[in-house]
Amino acid sequence: MYNLDGRIALVTGGAVGIGRGIAARLAQEGCDVAILDLDLAGAQETAAMVEAAGRRALALAVDVADGAAVAAAADRIRAALGPIDIAVNNAAITAVGKVLDIDAEAWRRVFAINTDSVFHVAKAVLPDMVARRAGRIVNVASWFGKIGKPNYAAYSASKAAVIAFTQALAAEVAPLGINVNAVCPGSIVGTRMRDDADRLSREQGLPTAKEREHLIPLGRVGGPDDIARVVAFLASEESAYMTGQAINVTGGLWMN
Protein backbone atom coordinates (compact mmCIF):
# COMPACT_ATOMS: atom_id res chain seq x y z
CA MET A 1 0.00 0.00 0.00
CA TYR A 2 2.75 2.47 0.96
CA ASN A 3 5.57 1.03 -1.16
CA LEU A 4 8.24 0.79 1.54
CA ASP A 5 10.04 -2.08 -0.18
CA GLY A 6 13.66 -2.35 0.87
CA ARG A 7 13.53 0.31 3.58
CA ILE A 8 15.30 -0.43 6.86
CA ALA A 9 13.25 0.35 9.96
CA LEU A 10 14.20 0.48 13.63
CA VAL A 11 11.43 0.06 16.23
CA THR A 12 12.08 0.49 19.95
CA GLY A 13 9.90 -1.31 22.46
CA GLY A 14 9.02 -3.79 19.73
CA ALA A 15 8.70 -6.95 21.81
CA VAL A 16 4.98 -6.62 22.48
CA GLY A 17 1.94 -4.40 22.07
CA ILE A 18 2.10 -1.28 19.94
CA GLY A 19 5.74 -1.81 19.03
CA ARG A 20 5.06 -5.33 17.79
CA GLY A 21 2.09 -4.07 15.81
CA ILE A 22 4.23 -1.37 14.20
CA ALA A 23 7.02 -3.79 13.33
CA ALA A 24 4.56 -6.24 11.78
CA ARG A 25 2.84 -3.52 9.74
CA LEU A 26 6.13 -2.10 8.45
CA ALA A 27 7.15 -5.61 7.39
CA GLN A 28 3.87 -5.98 5.51
CA GLU A 29 4.69 -2.71 3.75
CA GLY A 30 8.07 -4.10 2.64
CA CYS A 31 10.49 -3.00 5.39
CA ASP A 32 13.28 -5.00 6.94
CA VAL A 33 12.93 -4.36 10.67
CA ALA A 34 15.25 -4.18 13.67
CA ILE A 35 13.50 -4.58 17.01
CA LEU A 36 15.08 -3.10 20.14
CA ASP A 37 13.75 -4.12 23.55
CA LEU A 38 14.99 -5.26 26.94
CA ASP A 39 12.74 -8.30 26.45
CA LEU A 40 14.89 -10.24 23.98
CA ALA A 41 12.55 -13.24 23.82
CA GLY A 42 9.64 -10.99 22.92
CA ALA A 43 11.76 -9.11 20.38
CA GLN A 44 12.71 -12.43 18.79
CA GLU A 45 9.04 -13.39 18.54
CA THR A 46 8.35 -10.09 16.75
CA ALA A 47 11.34 -10.73 14.49
CA ALA A 48 9.86 -14.10 13.57
CA MET A 49 6.65 -12.33 12.53
CA VAL A 50 8.67 -9.96 10.34
CA GLU A 51 10.46 -12.88 8.72
CA ALA A 52 7.16 -14.68 8.18
CA ALA A 53 6.13 -11.66 6.10
CA GLY A 54 9.16 -12.30 3.89
CA ARG A 55 11.39 -9.56 5.28
CA ARG A 56 14.71 -9.58 7.15
CA ALA A 57 14.69 -8.97 10.89
CA LEU A 58 17.11 -8.34 13.73
CA ALA A 59 16.19 -8.58 17.43
CA LEU A 60 18.46 -6.83 19.92
CA ALA A 61 18.33 -6.61 23.72
CA VAL A 62 18.91 -2.90 24.35
CA ASP A 63 18.22 -0.49 27.20
CA VAL A 64 17.15 2.51 25.14
CA ALA A 65 17.82 4.81 28.10
CA ASP A 66 21.53 4.11 27.55
CA GLY A 67 22.88 6.28 24.73
CA ALA A 68 26.00 4.19 24.21
CA ALA A 69 23.91 1.01 23.95
CA VAL A 70 21.62 2.63 21.38
CA ALA A 71 24.60 3.81 19.31
CA ALA A 72 26.11 0.32 19.39
CA ALA A 73 22.76 -1.18 18.34
CA ALA A 74 22.56 1.21 15.39
CA ASP A 75 25.99 0.04 14.28
CA ARG A 76 24.85 -3.58 14.45
CA ILE A 77 21.74 -2.76 12.42
CA ARG A 78 23.80 -1.06 9.72
CA ALA A 79 26.12 -4.06 9.53
CA ALA A 80 23.32 -6.62 9.40
CA LEU A 81 20.58 -4.85 7.43
CA GLY A 82 21.95 -1.55 6.09
CA PRO A 83 21.55 2.16 6.83
CA ILE A 84 18.39 3.02 8.77
CA ASP A 85 15.67 4.76 6.76
CA ILE A 86 12.87 4.80 9.35
CA ALA A 87 13.17 5.11 13.13
CA VAL A 88 10.13 4.57 15.34
CA ASN A 89 10.56 5.57 18.98
CA ASN A 90 7.90 3.55 20.75
CA ALA A 91 9.51 2.32 24.00
CA ALA A 92 7.73 3.69 27.06
CA ILE A 93 6.82 3.03 30.67
CA THR A 94 4.41 4.76 33.02
CA ALA A 95 4.05 5.64 36.68
CA VAL A 96 0.62 6.07 38.25
CA GLY A 97 0.16 8.12 41.38
CA LYS A 98 -0.06 11.61 42.78
CA VAL A 99 3.01 13.82 42.59
CA LEU A 100 3.42 13.64 46.38
CA ASP A 101 3.59 9.84 46.14
CA ILE A 102 6.02 9.47 43.22
CA ASP A 103 9.68 9.26 44.18
CA ALA A 104 12.48 10.89 42.24
CA GLU A 105 13.85 7.56 41.01
CA ALA A 106 10.53 6.63 39.38
CA TRP A 107 10.29 10.10 37.84
CA ARG A 108 13.78 9.86 36.37
CA ARG A 109 13.21 6.35 35.00
CA VAL A 110 10.04 7.44 33.18
CA PHE A 111 11.95 10.27 31.52
CA ALA A 112 14.93 8.04 30.76
CA ILE A 113 12.80 5.53 28.86
CA ASN A 114 10.15 7.81 27.38
CA THR A 115 12.15 10.92 26.51
CA ASP A 116 15.91 10.34 26.70
CA SER A 117 15.58 7.32 24.42
CA VAL A 118 14.05 9.47 21.68
CA PHE A 119 17.10 11.73 21.81
CA HIS A 120 19.49 8.76 21.80
CA VAL A 121 17.86 7.14 18.77
CA ALA A 122 17.76 10.41 16.85
CA LYS A 123 21.46 10.95 17.48
CA ALA A 124 22.19 7.40 16.31
CA VAL A 125 20.19 7.43 13.06
CA LEU A 126 20.45 11.03 11.86
CA PRO A 127 24.00 10.93 10.41
CA ASP A 128 22.99 8.39 7.75
CA MET A 129 19.74 10.21 7.05
CA VAL A 130 21.55 13.53 6.69
CA ALA A 131 24.09 11.94 4.32
CA ARG A 132 21.28 10.59 2.13
CA ARG A 133 19.07 13.67 2.60
CA ALA A 134 16.15 11.38 3.35
CA GLY A 135 14.60 9.71 6.36
CA ARG A 136 11.60 9.36 8.60
CA ILE A 137 11.49 9.56 12.40
CA VAL A 138 8.19 8.77 14.10
CA ASN A 139 7.90 9.30 17.86
CA VAL A 140 5.08 7.65 19.80
CA ALA A 141 3.94 10.29 22.29
CA SER A 142 0.48 10.35 23.92
CA TRP A 143 -2.61 12.48 24.25
CA PHE A 144 -1.54 12.77 27.90
CA GLY A 145 1.35 14.85 26.56
CA LYS A 146 -1.19 17.42 25.39
CA ILE A 147 -3.42 17.66 28.44
CA GLY A 148 -1.47 16.66 31.57
CA LYS A 149 -3.58 14.05 33.35
CA PRO A 150 -3.80 13.90 37.14
CA ASN A 151 -2.13 10.82 38.64
CA TYR A 152 0.06 10.61 35.51
CA ALA A 153 2.33 13.61 36.04
CA ALA A 154 5.59 11.87 35.12
CA TYR A 155 4.13 10.17 32.07
CA SER A 156 2.33 13.31 30.88
CA ALA A 157 5.42 15.47 31.32
CA SER A 158 7.66 12.97 29.53
CA LYS A 159 5.30 12.75 26.56
CA ALA A 160 4.90 16.53 26.39
CA ALA A 161 8.69 16.65 26.11
CA VAL A 162 8.55 14.12 23.26
CA ILE A 163 6.10 16.34 21.38
CA ALA A 164 8.26 19.45 21.86
CA PHE A 165 11.38 17.52 20.83
CA THR A 166 9.57 16.30 17.72
CA GLN A 167 8.72 19.85 16.71
CA ALA A 168 12.23 21.19 17.39
CA LEU A 169 13.97 18.37 15.54
CA ALA A 170 11.53 18.57 12.63
CA ALA A 171 12.39 22.22 12.09
CA GLU A 172 16.12 21.50 12.28
CA VAL A 173 16.21 18.69 9.75
CA ALA A 174 13.43 19.66 7.35
CA PRO A 175 15.90 21.39 4.99
CA LEU A 176 17.82 18.09 4.88
CA GLY A 177 14.91 16.06 3.55
CA ILE A 178 14.06 14.36 6.85
CA ASN A 179 10.52 14.26 8.24
CA VAL A 180 9.90 13.99 11.98
CA ASN A 181 6.40 13.45 13.35
CA ALA A 182 4.69 12.11 16.46
CA VAL A 183 1.67 9.91 17.03
CA CYS A 184 -0.42 10.50 20.16
CA PRO A 185 -2.36 7.35 21.10
CA GLY A 186 -5.43 7.47 23.29
CA SER A 187 -6.69 4.52 25.33
CA ILE A 188 -4.94 1.56 23.70
CA VAL A 189 -5.37 -1.95 25.09
CA GLY A 190 -3.43 -5.10 24.29
CA THR A 191 -0.13 -3.67 25.51
CA ARG A 192 2.12 -4.43 28.46
CA MET A 193 2.13 -0.80 29.55
CA ARG A 194 -1.68 -0.67 29.53
CA ASP A 195 -1.80 -3.81 31.64
CA ASP A 196 0.63 -2.25 34.12
CA ALA A 197 -1.27 1.06 34.15
CA ASP A 198 -4.60 -0.68 34.71
CA ARG A 199 -3.15 -2.74 37.55
CA LEU A 200 -1.75 0.36 39.24
CA SER A 201 -5.03 2.20 38.65
CA ARG A 202 -7.05 -0.57 40.30
CA GLU A 203 -4.69 -0.55 43.27
CA GLN A 204 -5.33 3.17 43.70
CA GLY A 205 -9.08 3.06 43.09
CA LEU A 206 -8.85 4.69 39.66
CA PRO A 207 -10.79 3.56 36.55
CA THR A 208 -9.15 1.31 33.98
CA ALA A 209 -9.07 2.01 30.24
CA LYS A 210 -12.07 -0.22 29.55
CA GLU A 211 -13.99 1.48 32.35
CA ARG A 212 -13.41 4.81 30.60
CA GLU A 213 -14.46 3.45 27.21
CA HIS A 214 -17.89 5.13 27.36
CA LEU A 215 -16.14 8.51 27.17
CA ILE A 216 -14.69 7.79 23.70
CA PRO A 217 -16.80 9.27 20.87
CA LEU A 218 -16.06 6.37 18.51
CA GLY A 219 -17.30 4.01 21.22
CA ARG A 220 -14.28 1.75 21.67
CA VAL A 221 -10.76 1.60 23.01
CA GLY A 222 -7.98 1.29 20.46
CA GLY A 223 -5.54 -1.48 19.68
CA PRO A 224 -1.95 -1.65 18.42
CA ASP A 225 -3.12 -1.87 14.80
CA ASP A 226 -4.79 1.53 15.09
CA ILE A 227 -1.41 3.09 15.87
CA ALA A 228 0.54 0.96 13.41
CA ARG A 229 -1.58 2.14 10.49
CA VAL A 230 -0.77 5.79 11.21
CA VAL A 231 2.93 5.07 11.75
CA ALA A 232 3.09 3.29 8.37
CA PHE A 233 1.53 6.34 6.73
CA LEU A 234 4.03 8.68 8.38
CA ALA A 235 6.89 6.42 7.29
CA SER A 236 5.77 6.63 3.68
CA GLU A 237 5.94 9.18 0.88
CA GLU A 238 2.20 9.74 1.32
CA SER A 239 3.10 12.00 4.27
CA ALA A 240 5.88 13.83 2.41
CA TYR A 241 4.48 17.30 3.17
CA MET A 242 3.99 16.62 6.89
CA THR A 243 6.59 17.29 9.56
CA GLY A 244 6.54 18.45 13.17
CA GLN A 245 3.02 17.11 13.70
CA ALA A 246 1.61 15.35 16.76
CA ILE A 247 -1.29 13.33 15.39
CA ASN A 248 -4.02 12.15 17.74
CA VAL A 249 -5.19 8.55 17.42
CA THR A 250 -7.73 8.63 20.22
CA GLY A 251 -11.13 7.70 18.81
CA GLY A 252 -12.10 11.33 19.33
CA LEU A 253 -11.27 11.33 23.03
CA TRP A 254 -8.91 14.26 22.42
CA MET A 255 -9.36 16.55 19.43
CA ASN A 256 -6.52 19.05 19.61
Tab-separated table of C-alpha atoms in Angstrom:
chain	number	residue	atom	x	y	z
A	1	MET	CA	0.000	0.000	0.000
A	2	TYR	CA	2.746	2.472	0.963
A	3	ASN	CA	5.571	1.033	-1.162
A	4	LEU	CA	8.243	0.785	1.540
A	5	ASP	CA	10.036	-2.082	-0.176
A	6	GLY	CA	13.664	-2.351	0.869
A	7	ARG	CA	13.527	0.306	3.578
A	8	ILE	CA	15.300	-0.434	6.859
A	9	ALA	CA	13.250	0.352	9.957
A	10	LEU	CA	14.200	0.479	13.635
A	11	VAL	CA	11.430	0.056	16.227
A	12	THR	CA	12.077	0.490	19.946
A	13	GLY	CA	9.899	-1.312	22.460
A	14	GLY	CA	9.017	-3.787	19.732
A	15	ALA	CA	8.704	-6.953	21.812
A	16	VAL	CA	4.979	-6.623	22.476
A	17	GLY	CA	1.940	-4.403	22.068
A	18	ILE	CA	2.096	-1.277	19.940
A	19	GLY	CA	5.743	-1.811	19.027
A	20	ARG	CA	5.061	-5.331	17.791
A	21	GLY	CA	2.088	-4.070	15.805
A	22	ILE	CA	4.232	-1.365	14.201
A	23	ALA	CA	7.022	-3.795	13.327
A	24	ALA	CA	4.564	-6.245	11.775
A	25	ARG	CA	2.843	-3.522	9.736
A	26	LEU	CA	6.127	-2.098	8.448
A	27	ALA	CA	7.147	-5.605	7.394
A	28	GLN	CA	3.867	-5.980	5.514
A	29	GLU	CA	4.689	-2.712	3.753
A	30	GLY	CA	8.068	-4.098	2.645
A	31	CYS	CA	10.488	-2.996	5.387
A	32	ASP	CA	13.278	-4.996	6.935
A	33	VAL	CA	12.926	-4.355	10.672
A	34	ALA	CA	15.253	-4.179	13.668
A	35	ILE	CA	13.496	-4.583	17.013
A	36	LEU	CA	15.076	-3.095	20.141
A	37	ASP	CA	13.753	-4.117	23.546
A	38	LEU	CA	14.985	-5.265	26.939
A	39	ASP	CA	12.738	-8.304	26.447
A	40	LEU	CA	14.887	-10.240	23.983
A	41	ALA	CA	12.554	-13.242	23.824
A	42	GLY	CA	9.636	-10.993	22.924
A	43	ALA	CA	11.756	-9.114	20.382
A	44	GLN	CA	12.711	-12.425	18.787
A	45	GLU	CA	9.038	-13.393	18.537
A	46	THR	CA	8.354	-10.094	16.747
A	47	ALA	CA	11.344	-10.728	14.485
A	48	ALA	CA	9.855	-14.099	13.573
A	49	MET	CA	6.646	-12.325	12.528
A	50	VAL	CA	8.670	-9.959	10.339
A	51	GLU	CA	10.465	-12.876	8.717
A	52	ALA	CA	7.158	-14.676	8.181
A	53	ALA	CA	6.134	-11.658	6.101
A	54	GLY	CA	9.164	-12.300	3.892
A	55	ARG	CA	11.393	-9.557	5.282
A	56	ARG	CA	14.714	-9.584	7.147
A	57	ALA	CA	14.686	-8.968	10.887
A	58	LEU	CA	17.105	-8.339	13.735
A	59	ALA	CA	16.188	-8.580	17.429
A	60	LEU	CA	18.460	-6.834	19.919
A	61	ALA	CA	18.329	-6.608	23.716
A	62	VAL	CA	18.911	-2.900	24.352
A	63	ASP	CA	18.216	-0.489	27.196
A	64	VAL	CA	17.148	2.510	25.139
A	65	ALA	CA	17.822	4.812	28.100
A	66	ASP	CA	21.533	4.111	27.545
A	67	GLY	CA	22.879	6.282	24.734
A	68	ALA	CA	26.001	4.189	24.206
A	69	ALA	CA	23.913	1.010	23.951
A	70	VAL	CA	21.620	2.632	21.378
A	71	ALA	CA	24.598	3.813	19.307
A	72	ALA	CA	26.107	0.316	19.388
A	73	ALA	CA	22.762	-1.179	18.342
A	74	ALA	CA	22.555	1.215	15.394
A	75	ASP	CA	25.995	0.040	14.278
A	76	ARG	CA	24.854	-3.581	14.453
A	77	ILE	CA	21.740	-2.763	12.424
A	78	ARG	CA	23.805	-1.063	9.721
A	79	ALA	CA	26.124	-4.064	9.535
A	80	ALA	CA	23.315	-6.621	9.400
A	81	LEU	CA	20.584	-4.849	7.433
A	82	GLY	CA	21.949	-1.547	6.089
A	83	PRO	CA	21.546	2.161	6.832
A	84	ILE	CA	18.388	3.016	8.773
A	85	ASP	CA	15.667	4.758	6.755
A	86	ILE	CA	12.868	4.800	9.349
A	87	ALA	CA	13.170	5.112	13.131
A	88	VAL	CA	10.135	4.574	15.345
A	89	ASN	CA	10.561	5.573	18.981
A	90	ASN	CA	7.897	3.553	20.750
A	91	ALA	CA	9.512	2.317	23.998
A	92	ALA	CA	7.727	3.689	27.060
A	93	ILE	CA	6.817	3.025	30.668
A	94	THR	CA	4.413	4.758	33.020
A	95	ALA	CA	4.047	5.641	36.677
A	96	VAL	CA	0.621	6.069	38.246
A	97	GLY	CA	0.165	8.123	41.381
A	98	LYS	CA	-0.060	11.607	42.785
A	99	VAL	CA	3.013	13.822	42.590
A	100	LEU	CA	3.420	13.636	46.377
A	101	ASP	CA	3.589	9.840	46.138
A	102	ILE	CA	6.016	9.466	43.217
A	103	ASP	CA	9.675	9.261	44.176
A	104	ALA	CA	12.479	10.888	42.238
A	105	GLU	CA	13.846	7.559	41.011
A	106	ALA	CA	10.528	6.630	39.379
A	107	TRP	CA	10.292	10.103	37.836
A	108	ARG	CA	13.780	9.860	36.372
A	109	ARG	CA	13.211	6.352	34.998
A	110	VAL	CA	10.042	7.436	33.178
A	111	PHE	CA	11.949	10.270	31.524
A	112	ALA	CA	14.933	8.044	30.763
A	113	ILE	CA	12.802	5.530	28.861
A	114	ASN	CA	10.154	7.807	27.384
A	115	THR	CA	12.152	10.917	26.509
A	116	ASP	CA	15.908	10.342	26.697
A	117	SER	CA	15.579	7.320	24.418
A	118	VAL	CA	14.050	9.468	21.677
A	119	PHE	CA	17.101	11.729	21.809
A	120	HIS	CA	19.489	8.763	21.800
A	121	VAL	CA	17.861	7.140	18.773
A	122	ALA	CA	17.757	10.405	16.847
A	123	LYS	CA	21.464	10.947	17.476
A	124	ALA	CA	22.188	7.396	16.313
A	125	VAL	CA	20.188	7.431	13.064
A	126	LEU	CA	20.451	11.027	11.865
A	127	PRO	CA	23.998	10.930	10.412
A	128	ASP	CA	22.992	8.394	7.753
A	129	MET	CA	19.736	10.213	7.048
A	130	VAL	CA	21.555	13.525	6.687
A	131	ALA	CA	24.093	11.943	4.323
A	132	ARG	CA	21.279	10.589	2.131
A	133	ARG	CA	19.070	13.672	2.603
A	134	ALA	CA	16.146	11.383	3.349
A	135	GLY	CA	14.605	9.707	6.356
A	136	ARG	CA	11.604	9.360	8.603
A	137	ILE	CA	11.486	9.557	12.395
A	138	VAL	CA	8.188	8.768	14.103
A	139	ASN	CA	7.896	9.297	17.855
A	140	VAL	CA	5.082	7.647	19.799
A	141	ALA	CA	3.939	10.287	22.289
A	142	SER	CA	0.475	10.352	23.923
A	143	TRP	CA	-2.607	12.483	24.249
A	144	PHE	CA	-1.535	12.765	27.898
A	145	GLY	CA	1.346	14.850	26.560
A	146	LYS	CA	-1.190	17.421	25.391
A	147	ILE	CA	-3.418	17.660	28.438
A	148	GLY	CA	-1.467	16.661	31.572
A	149	LYS	CA	-3.583	14.051	33.351
A	150	PRO	CA	-3.803	13.897	37.140
A	151	ASN	CA	-2.128	10.825	38.639
A	152	TYR	CA	0.063	10.610	35.508
A	153	ALA	CA	2.333	13.612	36.038
A	154	ALA	CA	5.587	11.866	35.122
A	155	TYR	CA	4.131	10.168	32.068
A	156	SER	CA	2.328	13.315	30.883
A	157	ALA	CA	5.420	15.475	31.321
A	158	SER	CA	7.656	12.969	29.535
A	159	LYS	CA	5.303	12.748	26.562
A	160	ALA	CA	4.896	16.530	26.390
A	161	ALA	CA	8.686	16.650	26.115
A	162	VAL	CA	8.551	14.124	23.256
A	163	ILE	CA	6.098	16.343	21.376
A	164	ALA	CA	8.256	19.446	21.862
A	165	PHE	CA	11.385	17.524	20.830
A	166	THR	CA	9.567	16.299	17.724
A	167	GLN	CA	8.721	19.855	16.712
A	168	ALA	CA	12.226	21.194	17.388
A	169	LEU	CA	13.971	18.374	15.542
A	170	ALA	CA	11.531	18.568	12.632
A	171	ALA	CA	12.388	22.222	12.094
A	172	GLU	CA	16.122	21.499	12.282
A	173	VAL	CA	16.212	18.686	9.753
A	174	ALA	CA	13.427	19.661	7.347
A	175	PRO	CA	15.903	21.388	4.986
A	176	LEU	CA	17.823	18.092	4.878
A	177	GLY	CA	14.907	16.059	3.550
A	178	ILE	CA	14.055	14.361	6.846
A	179	ASN	CA	10.525	14.261	8.240
A	180	VAL	CA	9.897	13.989	11.984
A	181	ASN	CA	6.400	13.455	13.352
A	182	ALA	CA	4.687	12.109	16.455
A	183	VAL	CA	1.672	9.908	17.031
A	184	CYS	CA	-0.416	10.501	20.159
A	185	PRO	CA	-2.356	7.351	21.098
A	186	GLY	CA	-5.432	7.465	23.288
A	187	SER	CA	-6.688	4.518	25.327
A	188	ILE	CA	-4.944	1.562	23.703
A	189	VAL	CA	-5.370	-1.952	25.086
A	190	GLY	CA	-3.433	-5.101	24.293
A	191	THR	CA	-0.131	-3.672	25.509
A	192	ARG	CA	2.124	-4.433	28.455
A	193	MET	CA	2.129	-0.800	29.553
A	194	ARG	CA	-1.676	-0.669	29.528
A	195	ASP	CA	-1.800	-3.815	31.644
A	196	ASP	CA	0.627	-2.250	34.120
A	197	ALA	CA	-1.269	1.061	34.154
A	198	ASP	CA	-4.599	-0.676	34.709
A	199	ARG	CA	-3.153	-2.742	37.550
A	200	LEU	CA	-1.751	0.356	39.240
A	201	SER	CA	-5.032	2.197	38.648
A	202	ARG	CA	-7.050	-0.567	40.300
A	203	GLU	CA	-4.689	-0.549	43.273
A	204	GLN	CA	-5.335	3.173	43.703
A	205	GLY	CA	-9.079	3.056	43.092
A	206	LEU	CA	-8.847	4.692	39.660
A	207	PRO	CA	-10.789	3.564	36.548
A	208	THR	CA	-9.148	1.309	33.976
A	209	ALA	CA	-9.072	2.008	30.243
A	210	LYS	CA	-12.073	-0.218	29.554
A	211	GLU	CA	-13.987	1.481	32.350
A	212	ARG	CA	-13.411	4.809	30.599
A	213	GLU	CA	-14.462	3.447	27.206
A	214	HIS	CA	-17.889	5.130	27.362
A	215	LEU	CA	-16.137	8.507	27.169
A	216	ILE	CA	-14.690	7.785	23.701
A	217	PRO	CA	-16.796	9.272	20.875
A	218	LEU	CA	-16.061	6.369	18.513
A	219	GLY	CA	-17.296	4.007	21.219
A	220	ARG	CA	-14.279	1.749	21.672
A	221	VAL	CA	-10.763	1.599	23.013
A	222	GLY	CA	-7.977	1.293	20.457
A	223	GLY	CA	-5.544	-1.481	19.681
A	224	PRO	CA	-1.954	-1.646	18.420
A	225	ASP	CA	-3.116	-1.874	14.805
A	226	ASP	CA	-4.794	1.534	15.093
A	227	ILE	CA	-1.412	3.087	15.874
A	228	ALA	CA	0.542	0.957	13.408
A	229	ARG	CA	-1.584	2.141	10.486
A	230	VAL	CA	-0.771	5.792	11.211
A	231	VAL	CA	2.933	5.066	11.745
A	232	ALA	CA	3.089	3.294	8.375
A	233	PHE	CA	1.525	6.342	6.729
A	234	LEU	CA	4.030	8.681	8.377
A	235	ALA	CA	6.886	6.425	7.295
A	236	SER	CA	5.770	6.625	3.679
A	237	GLU	CA	5.945	9.177	0.882
A	238	GLU	CA	2.202	9.741	1.316
A	239	SER	CA	3.105	12.000	4.268
A	240	ALA	CA	5.884	13.830	2.411
A	241	TYR	CA	4.480	17.300	3.174
A	242	MET	CA	3.993	16.623	6.886
A	243	THR	CA	6.586	17.290	9.558
A	244	GLY	CA	6.536	18.450	13.167
A	245	GLN	CA	3.021	17.112	13.697
A	246	ALA	CA	1.606	15.352	16.762
A	247	ILE	CA	-1.289	13.328	15.395
A	248	ASN	CA	-4.020	12.145	17.741
A	249	VAL	CA	-5.193	8.550	17.415
A	250	THR	CA	-7.726	8.627	20.223
A	251	GLY	CA	-11.133	7.705	18.807
A	252	GLY	CA	-12.097	11.333	19.325
A	253	LEU	CA	-11.271	11.327	23.033
A	254	TRP	CA	-8.909	14.256	22.420
A	255	MET	CA	-9.361	16.547	19.433
A	256	ASN	CA	-6.525	19.048	19.608
